[in-house]
Amino acid sequence: MRAPVPDRRLVLEAPVPVADGAGGWVPGWQARAVVWAALRPGVGRGRSGAEAVALGVTTWRLVLRAMPAGHPARPRPGQRLREGARVWMIRAVAEADGRGAWLTCFAEEEVPA
């Protein structure tokens, strides 16, 4: 494997409950770490969102330096990576090389079609 060039500054975010002001909770996001990643696009497809809005979904491979299991900056499925208004939902994480120096986050980005 040729070493990736992590040239994108991304914020790793984890889901957290946020009070809704009416005694309940709504999903929110909390920044966990800043990471640098190399982005590799995958395939795209279309689908309808919850409110019947047409969405374009592209799969991505985001490659970043590995961190030990349990480290707060190590991405996990269910978290997301953000760059400004762009958001990549992490679906799976795997080691990208035999030495364990890199991680690949398999993620999806949704954009209005």
PDB file of N, CA and C in Angstrom:
ATOM      1  N   MET A   1       0.841  -1.178   0.000  1.00  0.00           N
ATOM      2  CA  MET A   1       0.000   0.000   0.000  1.00  0.00           C
ATOM      3  C   MET A   1       0.886   1.240   0.000  1.00  0.00           C
ATOM      4  N   ARG A   2       0.601   2.154  -0.891  1.00  0.00           N
ATOM      5  CA  ARG A   2       1.298   3.433  -0.903  1.00  0.00           C
ATOM      6  C   ARG A   2       0.726   4.302   0.221  1.00  0.00           C
ATOM      7  N   ALA A   3       1.602   4.969   0.957  1.00  0.00           N
ATOM      8  CA  ALA A   3       1.154   5.789   2.085  1.00  0.00           C
ATOM      9  C   ALA A   3       0.223   6.890   1.601  1.00  0.00           C
ATOM     10  N   PRO A   4      -0.926   7.049   2.248  1.00  0.00           N
ATOM     11  CA  PRO A   4      -1.852   8.119   1.875  1.00  0.00           C
ATOM     12  C   PRO A   4      -1.301   9.477   2.281  1.00  0.00           C
ATOM     13  N   VAL A   5      -1.850  10.514   1.691  1.00  0.00           N
ATOM     14  CA  VAL A   5      -1.491  11.892   2.052  1.00  0.00           C
ATOM     15  C   VAL A   5      -2.695  12.496   2.766  1.00  0.00           C
ATOM     16  N   PRO A   6      -2.683  12.525   4.101  1.00  0.00           N
ATOM     17  CA  PRO A   6      -3.815  13.102   4.838  1.00  0.00           C
ATOM     18  C   PRO A   6      -3.797  14.623   4.754  1.00  0.00           C
ATOM     19  N   ASP A   7      -4.567  15.162   3.810  1.00  0.00           N
ATOM     20  CA  ASP A   7      -4.519  16.599   3.521  1.00  0.00           C
ATOM     21  C   ASP A   7      -5.810  17.341   3.863  1.00  0.00           C
ATOM     22  N   ARG A   8      -6.767  16.667   4.532  1.00  0.00           N
ATOM     23  CA  ARG A   8      -8.033  17.299   4.888  1.00  0.00           C
ATOM     24  C   ARG A   8      -8.191  17.293   6.405  1.00  0.00           C
ATOM     25  N   ARG A   9      -8.451  18.466   6.962  1.00  0.00           N
ATOM     26  CA  ARG A   9      -8.659  18.607   8.403  1.00  0.00           C
ATOM     27  C   ARG A   9     -10.135  18.365   8.698  1.00  0.00           C
ATOM     28  N   LEU A  10     -10.443  17.325   9.467  1.00  0.00           N
ATOM     29  CA  LEU A  10     -11.814  16.944   9.773  1.00  0.00           C
ATOM     30  C   LEU A  10     -12.016  16.905  11.279  1.00  0.00           C
ATOM     31  N   VAL A  11     -13.251  17.124  11.701  1.00  0.00           N
ATOM     32  CA  VAL A  11     -13.613  17.036  13.113  1.00  0.00           C
ATOM     33  C   VAL A  11     -14.380  15.742  13.319  1.00  0.00           C
ATOM     34  N   LEU A  12     -13.894  14.921  14.239  1.00  0.00           N
ATOM     35  CA  LEU A  12     -14.588  13.695  14.615  1.00  0.00           C
ATOM     36  C   LEU A  12     -15.648  14.058  15.645  1.00  0.00           C
ATOM     37  N   GLU A  13     -16.904  13.672  15.383  1.00  0.00           N
ATOM     38  CA  GLU A  13     -18.015  13.977  16.282  1.00  0.00           C
ATOM     39  C   GLU A  13     -18.710  12.696  16.716  1.00  0.00           C
ATOM     40  N   ALA A  14     -19.152  12.686  17.984  1.00  0.00           N
ATOM     41  CA  ALA A  14     -19.872  11.544  18.540  1.00  0.00           C
ATOM     42  C   ALA A  14     -21.288  11.976  18.898  1.00  0.00           C
ATOM     43  N   PRO A  15     -22.257  11.060  18.773  1.00  0.00           N
ATOM     44  CA  PRO A  15     -23.633  11.418  19.139  1.00  0.00           C
ATOM     45  C   PRO A  15     -23.770  11.566  20.654  1.00  0.00           C
ATOM     46  N   VAL A  16     -24.538  12.588  21.064  1.00  0.00           N
ATOM     47  CA  VAL A  16     -24.839  12.834  22.478  1.00  0.00           C
ATOM     48  C   VAL A  16     -26.288  13.289  22.587  1.00  0.00           C
ATOM     49  N   PRO A  17     -26.953  12.947  23.690  1.00  0.00           N
ATOM     50  CA  PRO A  17     -28.319  13.452  23.883  1.00  0.00           C
ATOM     51  C   PRO A  17     -28.276  14.916  24.323  1.00  0.00           C
ATOM     52  N   VAL A  18     -29.204  15.711  23.790  1.00  0.00           N
ATOM     53  CA  VAL A  18     -29.305  17.142  24.122  1.00  0.00           C
ATOM     54  C   VAL A  18     -30.729  17.399  24.607  1.00  0.00           C
ATOM     55  N   ALA A  19     -30.846  18.116  25.719  1.00  0.00           N
ATOM     56  CA  ALA A  19     -32.171  18.433  26.254  1.00  0.00           C
ATOM     57  C   ALA A  19     -32.951  19.249  25.229  1.00  0.00           C
ATOM     58  N   ASP A  20     -34.239  18.899  25.046  1.00  0.00           N
ATOM     59  CA  ASP A  20     -35.059  19.599  24.058  1.00  0.00           C
ATOM     60  C   ASP A  20     -35.859  20.753  24.661  1.00  0.00           C
ATOM     61  N   GLY A  21     -35.704  21.001  25.957  1.00  0.00           N
ATOM     62  CA  GLY A  21     -36.409  22.099  26.598  1.00  0.00           C
ATOM     63  C   GLY A  21     -37.821  21.748  27.038  1.00  0.00           C
ATOM     64  N   ALA A  22     -38.277  20.556  26.702  1.00  0.00           N
ATOM     65  CA  ALA A  22     -39.623  20.128  27.087  1.00  0.00           C
ATOM     66  C   ALA A  22     -39.568  18.869  27.944  1.00  0.00           C
ATOM     67  N   GLY A  23     -38.407  18.618  28.556  1.00  0.00           N
ATOM     68  CA  GLY A  23     -38.267  17.449  29.421  1.00  0.00           C
ATOM     69  C   GLY A  23     -37.767  16.206  28.709  1.00  0.00           C
ATOM     70  N   GLY A  24     -37.526  16.307  27.435  1.00  0.00           N
ATOM     71  CA  GLY A  24     -37.040  15.150  26.681  1.00  0.00           C
ATOM     72  C   GLY A  24     -35.646  15.388  26.124  1.00  0.00           C
ATOM     73  N   TRP A  25     -35.259  14.530  25.223  1.00  0.00           N
ATOM     74  CA  TRP A  25     -33.930  14.595  24.632  1.00  0.00           C
ATOM     75  C   TRP A  25     -34.015  14.457  23.122  1.00  0.00           C
ATOM     76  N   VAL A  26     -33.118  15.128  22.434  1.00  0.00           N
ATOM     77  CA  VAL A  26     -32.977  14.991  20.986  1.00  0.00           C
ATOM     78  C   VAL A  26     -31.521  14.650  20.695  1.00  0.00           C
ATOM     79  N   PRO A  27     -31.252  14.017  19.555  1.00  0.00           N
ATOM     80  CA  PRO A  27     -29.865  13.691  19.248  1.00  0.00           C
ATOM     81  C   PRO A  27     -29.060  14.946  18.903  1.00  0.00           C
ATOM     82  N   GLY A  28     -27.854  14.998  19.383  1.00  0.00           N
ATOM     83  CA  GLY A  28     -26.931  16.086  19.075  1.00  0.00           C
ATOM     84  C   GLY A  28     -25.549  15.505  18.808  1.00  0.00           C
ATOM     85  N   TRP A  29     -24.588  16.358  18.552  1.00  0.00           N
ATOM     86  CA  TRP A  29     -23.227  15.917  18.225  1.00  0.00           C
ATOM     87  C   TRP A  29     -22.221  16.708  19.037  1.00  0.00           C
ATOM     88  N   GLN A  30     -21.180  16.028  19.494  1.00  0.00           N
ATOM     89  CA  GLN A  30     -20.120  16.652  20.274  1.00  0.00           C
ATOM     90  C   GLN A  30     -18.780  16.355  19.608  1.00  0.00           C
ATOM     91  N   ALA A  31     -17.955  17.395  19.426  1.00  0.00           N
ATOM     92  CA  ALA A  31     -16.627  17.214  18.841  1.00  0.00           C
ATOM     93  C   ALA A  31     -15.765  16.397  19.792  1.00  0.00           C
ATOM     94  N   ARG A  32     -15.066  15.391  19.244  1.00  0.00           N
ATOM     95  CA  ARG A  32     -14.180  14.540  20.045  1.00  0.00           C
ATOM     96  C   ARG A  32     -12.712  14.794  19.751  1.00  0.00           C
ATOM     97  N   ALA A  33     -12.404  15.089  18.465  1.00  0.00           N
ATOM     98  CA  ALA A  33     -11.000  15.242  18.068  1.00  0.00           C
ATOM     99  C   ALA A  33     -10.932  15.891  16.700  1.00  0.00           C
ATOM    100  N   VAL A  34      -9.772  16.427  16.391  1.00  0.00           N
ATOM    101  CA  VAL A  34      -9.470  16.890  15.038  1.00  0.00           C
ATOM    102  C   VAL A  34      -8.502  15.880  14.441  1.00  0.00           C
ATOM    103  N   VAL A  35      -8.818  15.402  13.241  1.00  0.00           N
ATOM    104  CA  VAL A  35      -7.967  14.419  12.563  1.00  0.00           C
ATOM    105  C   VAL A  35      -7.683  14.900  11.146  1.00  0.00           C
ATOM    106  N   TRP A  36      -6.629  14.387  10.580  1.00  0.00           N
ATOM    107  CA  TRP A  36      -6.288  14.674   9.182  1.00  0.00           C
ATOM    108  C   TRP A  36      -6.506  13.396   8.394  1.00  0.00           C
ATOM    109  N   ALA A  37      -7.163  13.502   7.239  1.00  0.00           N
ATOM    110  CA  ALA A  37      -7.511  12.314   6.461  1.00  0.00           C
ATOM    111  C   ALA A  37      -7.294  12.547   4.976  1.00  0.00           C
ATOM    112  N   ALA A  38      -7.111  11.442   4.276  1.00  0.00           N
ATOM    113  CA  ALA A  38      -7.108  11.426   2.816  1.00  0.00           C
ATOM    114  C   ALA A  38      -8.464  10.869   2.394  1.00  0.00           C
ATOM    115  N   LEU A  39      -9.167  11.563   1.503  1.00  0.00           N
ATOM    116  CA  LEU A  39     -10.494  11.142   1.068  1.00  0.00           C
ATOM    117  C   LEU A  39     -10.416  10.444  -0.276  1.00  0.00           C
ATOM    118  N   ARG A  40     -11.106   9.310  -0.369  1.00  0.00           N
ATOM    119  CA  ARG A  40     -11.185   8.559  -1.618  1.00  0.00           C
ATOM    120  C   ARG A  40     -12.653   8.265  -1.900  1.00  0.00           C
ATOM    121  N   PRO A  41     -13.200   8.854  -2.974  1.00  0.00           N
ATOM    122  CA  PRO A  41     -14.629   8.634  -3.252  1.00  0.00           C
ATOM    123  C   PRO A  41     -14.899   7.215  -3.711  1.00  0.00           C
ATOM    124  N   GLY A  42     -16.114   6.771  -3.407  1.00  0.00           N
ATOM    125  CA  GLY A  42     -16.571   5.463  -3.850  1.00  0.00           C
ATOM    126  C   GLY A  42     -17.670   5.650  -4.879  1.00  0.00           C
ATOM    127  N   VAL A  43     -18.739   4.899  -4.739  1.00  0.00           N
ATOM    128  CA  VAL A  43     -19.852   4.977  -5.687  1.00  0.00           C
ATOM    129  C   VAL A  43     -20.958   5.845  -5.113  1.00  0.00           C
ATOM    130  N   GLY A  44     -21.799   6.363  -5.976  1.00  0.00           N
ATOM    131  CA  GLY A  44     -22.930   7.180  -5.557  1.00  0.00           C
ATOM    132  C   GLY A  44     -24.232   6.501  -5.922  1.00  0.00           C
ATOM    133  N   ARG A  45     -25.301   6.933  -5.259  1.00  0.00           N
ATOM    134  CA  ARG A  45     -26.645   6.428  -5.564  1.00  0.00           C
ATOM    135  C   ARG A  45     -27.649   7.448  -5.069  1.00  0.00           C
ATOM    136  N   GLY A  46     -28.881   7.306  -5.456  1.00  0.00           N
ATOM    137  CA  GLY A  46     -29.929   8.193  -4.994  1.00  0.00           C
ATOM    138  C   GLY A  46     -30.869   7.466  -4.070  1.00  0.00           C
ATOM    139  N   ARG A  47     -31.525   8.222  -3.173  1.00  0.00           N
ATOM    140  CA  ARG A  47     -32.560   7.653  -2.310  1.00  0.00           C
ATOM    141  C   ARG A  47     -33.408   8.778  -1.767  1.00  0.00           C
ATOM    142  N   SER A  48     -34.561   8.433  -1.227  1.00  0.00           N
ATOM    143  CA  SER A  48     -35.439   9.422  -0.619  1.00  0.00           C
ATOM    144  C   SER A  48     -35.202   9.440   0.874  1.00  0.00           C
ATOM    145  N   GLY A  49     -35.140  10.617   1.445  1.00  0.00           N
ATOM    146  CA  GLY A  49     -34.936  10.771   2.877  1.00  0.00           C
ATOM    147  C   GLY A  49     -36.241  10.606   3.635  1.00  0.00           C
ATOM    148  N   ALA A  50     -36.196  10.836   4.942  1.00  0.00           N
ATOM    149  CA  ALA A  50     -37.360  10.649   5.808  1.00  0.00           C
ATOM    150  C   ALA A  50     -38.516  11.541   5.400  1.00  0.00           C
ATOM    151  N   GLU A  51     -38.229  12.734   4.875  1.00  0.00           N
ATOM    152  CA  GLU A  51     -39.290  13.651   4.471  1.00  0.00           C
ATOM    153  C   GLU A  51     -39.502  13.630   2.957  1.00  0.00           C
ATOM    154  N   ALA A  52     -39.162  12.506   2.322  1.00  0.00           N
ATOM    155  CA  ALA A  52     -39.328  12.324   0.881  1.00  0.00           C
ATOM    156  C   ALA A  52     -38.529  13.350   0.082  1.00  0.00           C
ATOM    157  N   VAL A  53     -37.386  13.751   0.619  1.00  0.00           N
ATOM    158  CA  VAL A  53     -36.484  14.637  -0.104  1.00  0.00           C
ATOM    159  C   VAL A  53     -35.494  13.773  -0.854  1.00  0.00           C
ATOM    160  N   ALA A  54     -35.267  14.076  -2.120  1.00  0.00           N
ATOM    161  CA  ALA A  54     -34.306  13.302  -2.894  1.00  0.00           C
ATOM    162  C   ALA A  54     -32.895  13.607  -2.389  1.00  0.00           C
ATOM    163  N   LEU A  55     -32.145  12.552  -2.105  1.00  0.00           N
ATOM    164  CA  LEU A  55     -30.785  12.693  -1.611  1.00  0.00           C
ATOM    165  C   LEU A  55     -29.831  11.941  -2.517  1.00  0.00           C
ATOM    166  N   GLY A  56     -28.664  12.503  -2.720  1.00  0.00           N
ATOM    167  CA  GLY A  56     -27.589  11.794  -3.375  1.00  0.00           C
ATOM    168  C   GLY A  56     -26.661  11.278  -2.289  1.00  0.00           C
ATOM    169  N   VAL A  57     -26.327   9.994  -2.333  1.00  0.00           N
ATOM    170  CA  VAL A  57     -25.475   9.390  -1.318  1.00  0.00           C
ATOM    171  C   VAL A  57     -24.221   8.880  -1.995  1.00  0.00           C
ATOM    172  N   THR A  58     -23.073   9.294  -1.496  1.00  0.00           N
ATOM    173  CA  THR A  58     -21.799   8.827  -2.021  1.00  0.00           C
ATOM    174  C   THR A  58     -21.058   8.117  -0.905  1.00  0.00           C
ATOM    175  N   THR A  59     -20.511   6.943  -1.217  1.00  0.00           N
ATOM    176  CA  THR A  59     -19.679   6.250  -0.240  1.00  0.00           C
ATOM    177  C   THR A  59     -18.260   6.788  -0.352  1.00  0.00           C
ATOM    178  N   TRP A  60     -17.570   6.802   0.762  1.00  0.00           N
ATOM    179  CA  TRP A  60     -16.205   7.320   0.824  1.00  0.00           C
ATOM    180  C   TRP A  60     -15.338   6.397   1.651  1.00  0.00           C
ATOM    181  N   ARG A  61     -14.057   6.422   1.340  1.00  0.00           N
ATOM    182  CA  ARG A  61     -13.036   5.819   2.195  1.00  0.00           C
ATOM    183  C   ARG A  61     -12.179   6.969   2.694  1.00  0.00           C
ATOM    184  N   LEU A  62     -12.189   7.184   3.988  1.00  0.00           N
ATOM    185  CA  LEU A  62     -11.392   8.236   4.602  1.00  0.00           C
ATOM    186  C   LEU A  62     -10.253   7.548   5.351  1.00  0.00           C
ATOM    187  N   VAL A  63      -9.028   7.793   4.926  1.00  0.00           N
ATOM    188  CA  VAL A  63      -7.861   7.122   5.500  1.00  0.00           C
ATOM    189  C   VAL A  63      -7.142   8.100   6.418  1.00  0.00           C
ATOM    190  N   LEU A  64      -6.920   7.669   7.660  1.00  0.00           N
ATOM    191  CA  LEU A  64      -6.238   8.514   8.627  1.00  0.00           C
ATOM    192  C   LEU A  64      -5.279   7.685   9.469  1.00  0.00           C
ATOM    193  N   ARG A  65      -4.387   8.362  10.175  1.00  0.00           N
ATOM    194  CA  ARG A  65      -3.418   7.656  11.022  1.00  0.00           C
ATOM    195  C   ARG A  65      -4.158   6.853  12.081  1.00  0.00           C
ATOM    196  N   ALA A  66      -3.644   5.656  12.329  1.00  0.00           N
ATOM    197  CA  ALA A  66      -4.271   4.774  13.312  1.00  0.00           C
ATOM    198  C   ALA A  66      -4.029   5.276  14.724  1.00  0.00           C
ATOM    199  N   MET A  67      -4.959   4.959  15.586  1.00  0.00           N
ATOM    200  CA  MET A  67      -4.854   5.224  17.016  1.00  0.00           C
ATOM    201  C   MET A  67      -5.189   3.926  17.728  1.00  0.00           C
ATOM    202  N   PRO A  68      -4.693   3.746  18.954  1.00  0.00           N
ATOM    203  CA  PRO A  68      -5.000   2.508  19.670  1.00  0.00           C
ATOM    204  C   PRO A  68      -6.499   2.351  19.925  1.00  0.00           C
ATOM    205  N   ALA A  69      -6.943   1.117  20.006  1.00  0.00           N
ATOM    206  CA  ALA A  69      -8.348   0.853  20.335  1.00  0.00           C
ATOM    207  C   ALA A  69      -8.667   1.494  21.676  1.00  0.00           C
ATOM    208  N   GLY A  70      -9.805   2.152  21.766  1.00  0.00           N
ATOM    209  CA  GLY A  70     -10.220   2.819  22.989  1.00  0.00           C
ATOM    210  C   GLY A  70      -9.780   4.276  23.090  1.00  0.00           C
ATOM    211  N   HIS A  71      -8.877   4.706  22.213  1.00  0.00           N
ATOM    212  CA  HIS A  71      -8.433   6.113  22.220  1.00  0.00           C
ATOM    213  C   HIS A  71      -9.604   6.993  21.808  1.00  0.00           C
ATOM    214  N   PRO A  72      -9.836   8.145  22.473  1.00  0.00           N
ATOM    215  CA  PRO A  72     -10.994   8.984  22.138  1.00  0.00           C
ATOM    216  C   PRO A  72     -10.974   9.537  20.715  1.00  0.00           C
ATOM    217  N   ALA A  73      -9.805   9.604  20.080  1.00  0.00           N
ATOM    218  CA  ALA A  73      -9.726  10.122  18.708  1.00  0.00           C
ATOM    219  C   ALA A  73      -9.818   9.014  17.667  1.00  0.00           C
ATOM    220  N   ARG A  74      -9.989   7.761  18.098  1.00  0.00           N
ATOM    221  CA  ARG A  74     -10.151   6.665  17.133  1.00  0.00           C
ATOM    222  C   ARG A  74     -11.615   6.595  16.705  1.00  0.00           C
ATOM    223  N   PRO A  75     -11.892   6.766  15.416  1.00  0.00           N
ATOM    224  CA  PRO A  75     -13.285   6.747  14.935  1.00  0.00           C
ATOM    225  C   PRO A  75     -13.948   5.387  15.176  1.00  0.00           C
ATOM    226  N   ARG A  76     -15.270   5.438  15.344  1.00  0.00           N
ATOM    227  CA  ARG A  76     -16.083   4.233  15.509  1.00  0.00           C
ATOM    228  C   ARG A  76     -17.341   4.357  14.661  1.00  0.00           C
ATOM    229  N   PRO A  77     -17.925   3.234  14.275  1.00  0.00           N
ATOM    230  CA  PRO A  77     -19.202   3.294  13.565  1.00  0.00           C
ATOM    231  C   PRO A  77     -20.236   4.038  14.416  1.00  0.00           C
ATOM    232  N   GLY A  78     -21.062   4.844  13.751  1.00  0.00           N
ATOM    233  CA  GLY A  78     -22.065   5.643  14.451  1.00  0.00           C
ATOM    234  C   GLY A  78     -21.601   7.060  14.718  1.00  0.00           C
ATOM    235  N   GLN A  79     -20.303   7.294  14.615  1.00  0.00           N
ATOM    236  CA  GLN A  79     -19.784   8.655  14.734  1.00  0.00           C
ATOM    237  C   GLN A  79     -19.769   9.275  13.345  1.00  0.00           C
ATOM    238  N   ARG A  80     -19.310  10.516  13.269  1.00  0.00           N
ATOM    239  CA  ARG A  80     -19.232  11.161  11.960  1.00  0.00           C
ATOM    240  C   ARG A  80     -18.001  12.059  11.893  1.00  0.00           C
ATOM    241  N   LEU A  81     -17.601  12.362  10.671  1.00  0.00           N
ATOM    242  CA  LEU A  81     -16.515  13.301  10.411  1.00  0.00           C
ATOM    243  C   LEU A  81     -17.107  14.489   9.685  1.00  0.00           C
ATOM    244  N   ARG A  82     -16.679  15.690  10.076  1.00  0.00           N
ATOM    245  CA  ARG A  82     -17.247  16.916   9.524  1.00  0.00           C
ATOM    246  C   ARG A  82     -16.136  17.817   9.006  1.00  0.00           C
ATOM    247  N   GLU A  83     -16.424  18.445   7.862  1.00  0.00           N
ATOM    248  CA  GLU A  83     -15.581  19.504   7.308  1.00  0.00           C
ATOM    249  C   GLU A  83     -16.534  20.625   6.905  1.00  0.00           C
ATOM    250  N   GLY A  84     -16.684  21.622   7.776  1.00  0.00           N
ATOM    251  CA  GLY A  84     -17.646  22.686   7.504  1.00  0.00           C
ATOM    252  C   GLY A  84     -19.050  22.115   7.440  1.00  0.00           C
ATOM    253  N   ALA A  85     -19.747  22.331   6.314  1.00  0.00           N
ATOM    254  CA  ALA A  85     -21.108  21.825   6.135  1.00  0.00           C
ATOM    255  C   ALA A  85     -21.144  20.381   5.649  1.00  0.00           C
ATOM    256  N   ARG A  86     -20.000  19.846   5.230  1.00  0.00           N
ATOM    257  CA  ARG A  86     -19.958  18.459   4.745  1.00  0.00           C
ATOM    258  C   ARG A  86     -19.846  17.498   5.916  1.00  0.00           C
ATOM    259  N   VAL A  87     -20.618  16.395   5.841  1.00  0.00           N
ATOM    260  CA  VAL A  87     -20.646  15.409   6.918  1.00  0.00           C
ATOM    261  C   VAL A  87     -20.556  14.014   6.320  1.00  0.00           C
ATOM    262  N   TRP A  88     -19.675  13.191   6.884  1.00  0.00           N
ATOM    263  CA  TRP A  88     -19.529  11.795   6.488  1.00  0.00           C
ATOM    264  C   TRP A  88     -19.909  10.929   7.682  1.00  0.00           C
ATOM    265  N   MET A  89     -20.959  10.123   7.554  1.00  0.00           N
ATOM    266  CA  MET A  89     -21.388   9.202   8.605  1.00  0.00           C
ATOM    267  C   MET A  89     -20.547   7.933   8.504  1.00  0.00           C
ATOM    268  N   ILE A  90     -19.904   7.567   9.596  1.00  0.00           N
ATOM    269  CA  ILE A  90     -19.012   6.398   9.615  1.00  0.00           C
ATOM    270  C   ILE A  90     -19.845   5.136   9.781  1.00  0.00           C
ATOM    271  N   ARG A  91     -19.707   4.222   8.825  1.00  0.00           N
ATOM    272  CA  ARG A  91     -20.431   2.942   8.863  1.00  0.00           C
ATOM    273  C   ARG A  91     -19.557   1.799   9.371  1.00  0.00           C
ATOM    274  N   ALA A  92     -18.247   1.848   9.086  1.00  0.00           N
ATOM    275  CA  ALA A  92     -17.321   0.801   9.527  1.00  0.00           C
ATOM    276  C   ALA A  92     -15.907   1.367   9.554  1.00  0.00           C
ATOM    277  N   VAL A  93     -15.049   0.752  10.378  1.00  0.00           N
ATOM    278  CA  VAL A  93     -13.652   1.164  10.492  1.00  0.00           C
ATOM    279  C   VAL A  93     -12.794  -0.096  10.439  1.00  0.00           C
ATOM    280  N   ALA A  94     -11.702  -0.039   9.663  1.00  0.00           N
ATOM    281  CA  ALA A  94     -10.795  -1.177   9.542  1.00  0.00           C
ATOM    282  C   ALA A  94      -9.363  -0.694   9.391  1.00  0.00           C
ATOM    283  N   GLU A  95      -8.413  -1.540   9.773  1.00  0.00           N
ATOM    284  CA  GLU A  95      -7.016  -1.201   9.538  1.00  0.00           C
ATOM    285  C   GLU A  95      -6.774  -1.201   8.042  1.00  0.00           C
ATOM    286  N   ALA A  96      -6.020  -0.207   7.577  1.00  0.00           N
ATOM    287  CA  ALA A  96      -5.802  -0.049   6.136  1.00  0.00           C
ATOM    288  C   ALA A  96      -4.541  -0.740   5.650  1.00  0.00           C
ATOM    289  N   ASP A  97      -3.656  -1.121   6.558  1.00  0.00           N
ATOM    290  CA  ASP A  97      -2.399  -1.755   6.146  1.00  0.00           C
ATOM    291  C   ASP A  97      -2.006  -2.812   7.167  1.00  0.00           C
ATOM    292  N   GLY A  98      -1.053  -3.655   6.803  1.00  0.00           N
ATOM    293  CA  GLY A  98      -0.614  -4.741   7.667  1.00  0.00           C
ATOM    294  C   GLY A  98       0.139  -4.291   8.903  1.00  0.00           C
ATOM    295  N   ARG A  99       0.717  -3.114   8.879  1.00  0.00           N
ATOM    296  CA  ARG A  99       1.470  -2.615  10.028  1.00  0.00           C
ATOM    297  C   ARG A  99       0.576  -1.944  11.063  1.00  0.00           C
ATOM    298  N   GLY A 100      -0.654  -1.637  10.709  1.00  0.00           N
ATOM    299  CA  GLY A 100      -1.561  -0.960  11.629  1.00  0.00           C
ATOM    300  C   GLY A 100      -1.278   0.521  11.775  1.00  0.00           C
ATOM    301  N   ALA A 101      -0.649   1.121  10.759  1.00  0.00           N
ATOM    302  CA  ALA A 101      -0.320   2.541  10.811  1.00  0.00           C
ATOM    303  C   ALA A 101      -1.469   3.424  10.348  1.00  0.00           C
ATOM    304  N   TRP A 102      -2.404   2.868   9.587  1.00  0.00           N
ATOM    305  CA  TRP A 102      -3.503   3.647   8.999  1.00  0.00           C
ATOM    306  C   TRP A 102      -4.831   2.969   9.264  1.00  0.00           C
ATOM    307  N   LEU A 103      -5.877   3.771   9.391  1.00  0.00           N
ATOM    308  CA  LEU A 103      -7.253   3.282   9.502  1.00  0.00           C
ATOM    309  C   LEU A 103      -8.042   3.750   8.293  1.00  0.00           C
ATOM    310  N   THR A 104      -8.962   2.921   7.839  1.00  0.00           N
ATOM    311  CA  THR A 104      -9.903   3.324   6.802  1.00  0.00           C
ATOM    312  C   THR A 104     -11.287   3.412   7.429  1.00  0.00           C
ATOM    313  N   CYS A 105     -11.917   4.568   7.297  1.00  0.00           N
ATOM    314  CA  CYS A 105     -13.305   4.746   7.710  1.00  0.00           C
ATOM    315  C   CYS A 105     -14.159   4.632   6.455  1.00  0.00           C
ATOM    316  N   PHE A 106     -15.052   3.673   6.434  1.00  0.00           N
ATOM    317  CA  PHE A 106     -16.006   3.531   5.342  1.00  0.00           C
ATOM    318  C   PHE A 106     -17.213   4.370   5.735  1.00  0.00           C
ATOM    319  N   ALA A 107     -17.501   5.391   4.937  1.00  0.00           N
ATOM    320  CA  ALA A 107     -18.500   6.376   5.341  1.00  0.00           C
ATOM    321  C   ALA A 107     -19.406   6.741   4.178  1.00  0.00           C
ATOM    322  N   GLU A 108     -20.522   7.393   4.506  1.00  0.00           N
ATOM    323  CA  GLU A 108     -21.473   7.877   3.512  1.00  0.00           C
ATOM    324  C   GLU A 108     -21.682   9.379   3.714  1.00  0.00           C
ATOM    325  N   GLU A 109     -21.751  10.091   2.599  1.00  0.00           N
ATOM    326  CA  GLU A 109     -22.068  11.512   2.619  1.00  0.00           C
ATOM    327  C   GLU A 109     -23.393  11.687   1.897  1.00  0.00           C
ATOM    328  N   GLU A 110     -24.347  12.360   2.548  1.00  0.00           N
ATOM    329  CA  GLU A 110     -25.639  12.650   1.922  1.00  0.00           C
ATOM    330  C   GLU A 110     -25.671  14.106   1.501  1.00  0.00           C
ATOM    331  N   VAL A 111     -26.086  14.336   0.275  1.00  0.00           N
ATOM    332  CA  VAL A 111     -26.232  15.706  -0.221  1.00  0.00           C
ATOM    333  C   VAL A 111     -27.588  15.817  -0.928  1.00  0.00           C
ATOM    334  N   PRO A 112     -28.284  16.937  -0.780  1.00  0.00           N
ATOM    335  CA  PRO A 112     -29.557  17.107  -1.482  1.00  0.00           C
ATOM    336  C   PRO A 112     -29.331  17.004  -2.997  1.00  0.00           C
ATOM    337  N   ALA A 113     -30.200  16.239  -3.640  1.00  0.00           N
ATOM    338  CA  ALA A 113     -30.067  16.047  -5.097  1.00  0.00           C
ATOM    339  C   ALA A 113     -30.787  17.134  -5.870  1.00  0.00           C
TER     340      ALA A 113
END
